[in-house]
Coordinates of C-alpha atoms and ligand atoms in Angstrom, one line a residue:
M179 CA 17.2 -12.3 11.8
M180 CA 13.9 -11.1 12.0
T181 CA 11.0 -14.5 13.1
E182 CA 8.1 -12.2 11.8
P183 CA 7.4 -8.4 10.2
E184 CA 6.8 -6.0 12.1
A185 CA 3.8 -4.8 11.4
T186 CA 0.6 -4.3 12.7
L187 CA -3.5 -4.3 11.8
D188 CA -5.7 -2.7 13.4
P189 CA -9.4 -4.6 11.6
Q190 CA -11.3 -1.8 12.0
F191 CA -9.8 1.5 11.5
L192 CA -12.6 2.4 8.9
S193 CA -16.3 1.0 10.6
P194 CA -18.2 -1.5 8.7
A195 CA -20.1 1.2 6.4
D196 CA -17.9 4.0 6.7
A197 CA -15.7 1.2 4.5
S198 CA -18.2 0.7 1.8
A199 CA -18.9 4.1 1.4
L200 CA -15.2 4.0 0.3
F201 CA -15.4 1.9 -1.7
E202 CA -17.9 2.6 -3.6
A203 CA -16.8 5.9 -4.1
L204 CA -13.5 5.3 -4.8
L205 CA -14.8 2.9 -7.7
S206 CA -16.6 5.0 -9.5
E207 CA -15.1 8.4 -8.9
V208 CA -11.5 6.9 -9.6
Q209 CA -9.6 7.3 -13.5
W210 CA -8.2 3.8 -12.5
D211 CA -4.9 3.2 -15.0
E212 CA -5.4 -0.8 -16.7
R213 CA -2.0 -1.6 -18.1
M214 CA -1.5 -3.9 -15.9
K215 CA -2.7 -6.6 -16.7
A216 CA -2.7 -8.4 -12.8
R217 CA -5.0 -5.5 -11.4
K218 CA -6.0 -1.8 -11.8
T219 CA -3.9 0.7 -10.0
A220 CA -4.2 5.2 -9.4
C221 CA -1.8 7.6 -7.3
F222 CA -2.3 10.8 -5.9
G223 CA -0.1 12.4 -3.9
Q224 CA 3.6 13.3 -4.5
T225 CA 5.2 10.2 -7.0
Y226 CA 8.4 9.4 -8.2
D227 CA 10.3 7.7 -10.6
D228 CA 13.5 6.1 -10.6
S229 CA 14.8 7.3 -13.2
G230 CA 15.6 10.2 -11.3
V231 CA 14.2 12.7 -14.4
D232 CA 9.7 12.8 -14.7
Y233 CA 8.4 13.7 -11.4
Q234 CA 5.4 14.4 -10.7
L235 CA 2.8 15.3 -8.5
V236 CA -0.5 14.6 -8.4
P237 CA -3.3 16.0 -5.7
M238 CA -4.8 13.7 -3.3
H239 CA -8.4 13.7 -4.0
P240 CA -11.1 14.9 -1.8
R241 CA -11.6 11.8 -0.3
L242 CA -7.9 10.5 0.7
A243 CA -7.0 13.4 2.6
P244 CA -9.4 13.7 5.4
L245 CA -7.7 9.8 5.1
C246 CA -4.2 10.9 5.2
E247 CA -5.2 13.3 8.6
A248 CA -6.5 9.6 10.6
I249 CA -3.1 7.8 9.3
S250 CA -1.7 11.0 10.7
V251 CA -2.6 10.9 14.1
R252 CA -2.9 6.7 14.3
L253 CA 0.4 6.2 12.8
G254 CA 2.0 9.6 13.5
F255 CA 3.1 10.1 9.9
M256 CA 2.0 12.1 7.9
P257 CA 1.4 11.0 4.4
T258 CA 2.5 12.4 0.9
N259 CA 1.7 9.5 -1.4
C260 CA -1.0 7.0 -1.2
L261 CA -1.2 4.5 -4.0
L262 CA -4.4 2.5 -4.6
N263 CA -4.2 -1.6 -5.9
Y264 CA -8.0 -2.8 -8.1
Y265 CA -8.3 -6.0 -7.2
E266 CA -11.3 -7.6 -9.3
S267 CA -11.6 -11.3 -8.8
G268 CA -9.4 -13.3 -6.6
R269 CA -7.8 -13.7 -10.0
S270 CA -5.6 -10.7 -10.0
S271 CA -2.9 -10.1 -7.5
M272 CA 0.5 -9.2 -6.3
G273 CA 3.9 -11.3 -6.6
F274 CA 6.5 -11.3 -4.1
H275 CA 8.6 -7.9 -3.6
S276 CA 9.3 -5.8 -2.1
D277 CA 8.5 -1.9 -1.5
A278 CA 11.2 0.8 -1.4
T279 CA 12.3 2.6 0.5
H280 CA 15.3 5.1 -0.7
N281 CA 12.2 7.8 -1.4
L282 CA 10.6 7.5 2.4
A283 CA 10.5 9.7 5.0
E284 CA 12.7 8.8 8.1
G285 CA 11.5 5.9 10.0
T286 CA 8.6 5.5 8.6
G287 CA 6.8 2.8 6.8
V288 CA 4.1 2.2 4.5
A289 CA -0.2 1.6 6.0
I290 CA -2.4 -0.2 3.8
L291 CA -6.1 0.7 4.4
S292 CA -8.3 -2.9 3.0
V293 CA -12.2 -2.6 1.6
G294 CA -13.9 -5.4 -0.4
A295 CA -12.7 -8.1 -0.2
E296 CA -10.8 -10.3 2.3
R297 CA -7.6 -10.5 0.9
C298 CA -4.3 -12.7 3.1
P299 CA -1.5 -10.8 2.5
S300 CA 1.7 -12.7 2.7
F301 CA 5.1 -12.4 3.8
R302 CA 7.8 -14.6 3.4
S303 CA 11.8 -14.4 4.7
K304 CA 14.6 -13.3 2.4
T305 CA 16.8 -15.4 4.6
D306 CA 14.8 -18.8 5.4
P307 CA 12.4 -19.0 2.0
E308 CA 10.0 -21.1 3.8
L309 CA 9.7 -19.2 6.8
T310 CA 6.0 -17.4 5.8
V311 CA 2.9 -15.2 7.4
E312 CA -0.1 -14.9 6.3
Y313 CA -2.0 -11.9 7.0
P314 CA -5.9 -12.0 6.2
L315 CA -7.1 -8.9 6.0
P316 CA -10.5 -7.5 6.2
H317 CA -13.2 -4.4 5.3
G318 CA -11.9 -0.9 7.0
S319 CA -8.8 -2.7 7.9
L320 CA -5.5 -0.6 8.0
F321 CA -2.3 -2.8 8.1
Y322 CA 0.9 -1.2 8.7
M323 CA 4.7 -3.0 8.5
S324 CA 8.4 -0.4 9.4
Q325 CA 10.3 0.6 7.2
G326 CA 12.8 -2.7 8.2
T327 CA 10.2 -5.3 7.0
Q328 CA 10.7 -4.7 3.2
D329 CA 14.8 -5.6 3.9
H330 CA 14.0 -9.1 5.9
W331 CA 10.9 -9.6 3.8
L332 CA 8.8 -10.0 0.2
H333 CA 5.5 -10.0 0.2
A334 CA 3.0 -11.0 -2.5
V335 CA -1.5 -11.1 -2.6
K336 CA -1.7 -14.5 -4.5
K337 CA -4.4 -15.6 -6.1
T338 CA -7.5 -17.1 -4.4
E339 CA -10.9 -18.1 -4.9
T340 CA -14.2 -15.3 -4.6
D341 CA -15.6 -13.3 -7.5
D342 CA -15.1 -10.4 -5.1
S343 CA -13.5 -7.1 -5.7
R344 CA -10.8 -5.7 -2.8
I345 CA -9.7 -2.4 -3.6
S346 CA -5.7 -2.1 -1.0
L347 CA -5.2 1.6 -0.4
T348 CA -1.0 2.0 0.5
F349 CA -0.5 5.4 2.1
R350 CA 3.6 6.0 2.1
H351 CA 5.8 9.8 3.0
I352 CA 7.3 9.7 -0.2
L353 CA 10.2 12.7 0.1
T354 CA 10.4 15.1 -2.2
P355 CA 12.7 15.5 -5.2
E356 CA 14.3 18.4 -2.9
E357 CA 14.5 16.6 0.0
L358 CA 15.6 13.0 -1.6
A359 CA 18.6 14.6 -3.6
V360 CA 19.6 16.6 0.1
R361 CA 19.0 13.3 1.0
R362 CA 21.7 11.9 -1.8
S363 CA 24.5 14.2 -2.1
R364 CA 24.6 13.7 1.9
Ligands
AKG418 O1 -2.7 -4.8 -2.0 C1 -2.3 -5.2 -0.9 O2 -2.4 -5.7 0.4 C2 0.0 -4.6 -1.1 C3 -0.3 -3.3 -2.1 C4 1.4 -3.7 -2.4 O3 1.8 -4.1 -1.5 C5 2.6 -2.5 -2.7 O4 0.8 -2.0 -3.7 O5 3.2 -2.4 -2.5
FE2_419 FE1 4.0 -3.5 -2.1

């Protein structure tokens, strides 16, 4: 049993000034998808659809490509996808879930860059629901969770009392449809 998530945190991956510039740029330049009630989203790079039909590729946003480079240097994998979550205030949230892993390159996990208000994702053990761990994610921090963490833990971003907004940028190495077809045929 995992007694805590297999995760690392760099509290200052970006300087406060760079983190603020990124936050402002994303707010104004990204076209946010508002179909979800709990938060706004946007997706760049290799995308996928679980039905296996509607694969599409959206070019990386120019602000995100250099971040992918920096993450590949830091974490040893090159993200092919970035899913952004925009939490307008503490009333925006994400319920408990684990991230899909079937579409990730072997040995790679999920990296989360946080800008704006500090929020505290909660992890809850799948085998012992009493066991919870929280990670405060400050402005400019980079959090990384291994692929195996998804097997043992759920995570959520609970509501909290703040009017300040946060954007999380979640980076993954998602395989291409062709690579996934090869994996399925093995
Ligand atoms: O916003 C966060 O820190 C968590 C995002 C997340 O769990 C996800 O996009 O799957
Ligand atoms: Fe997640």
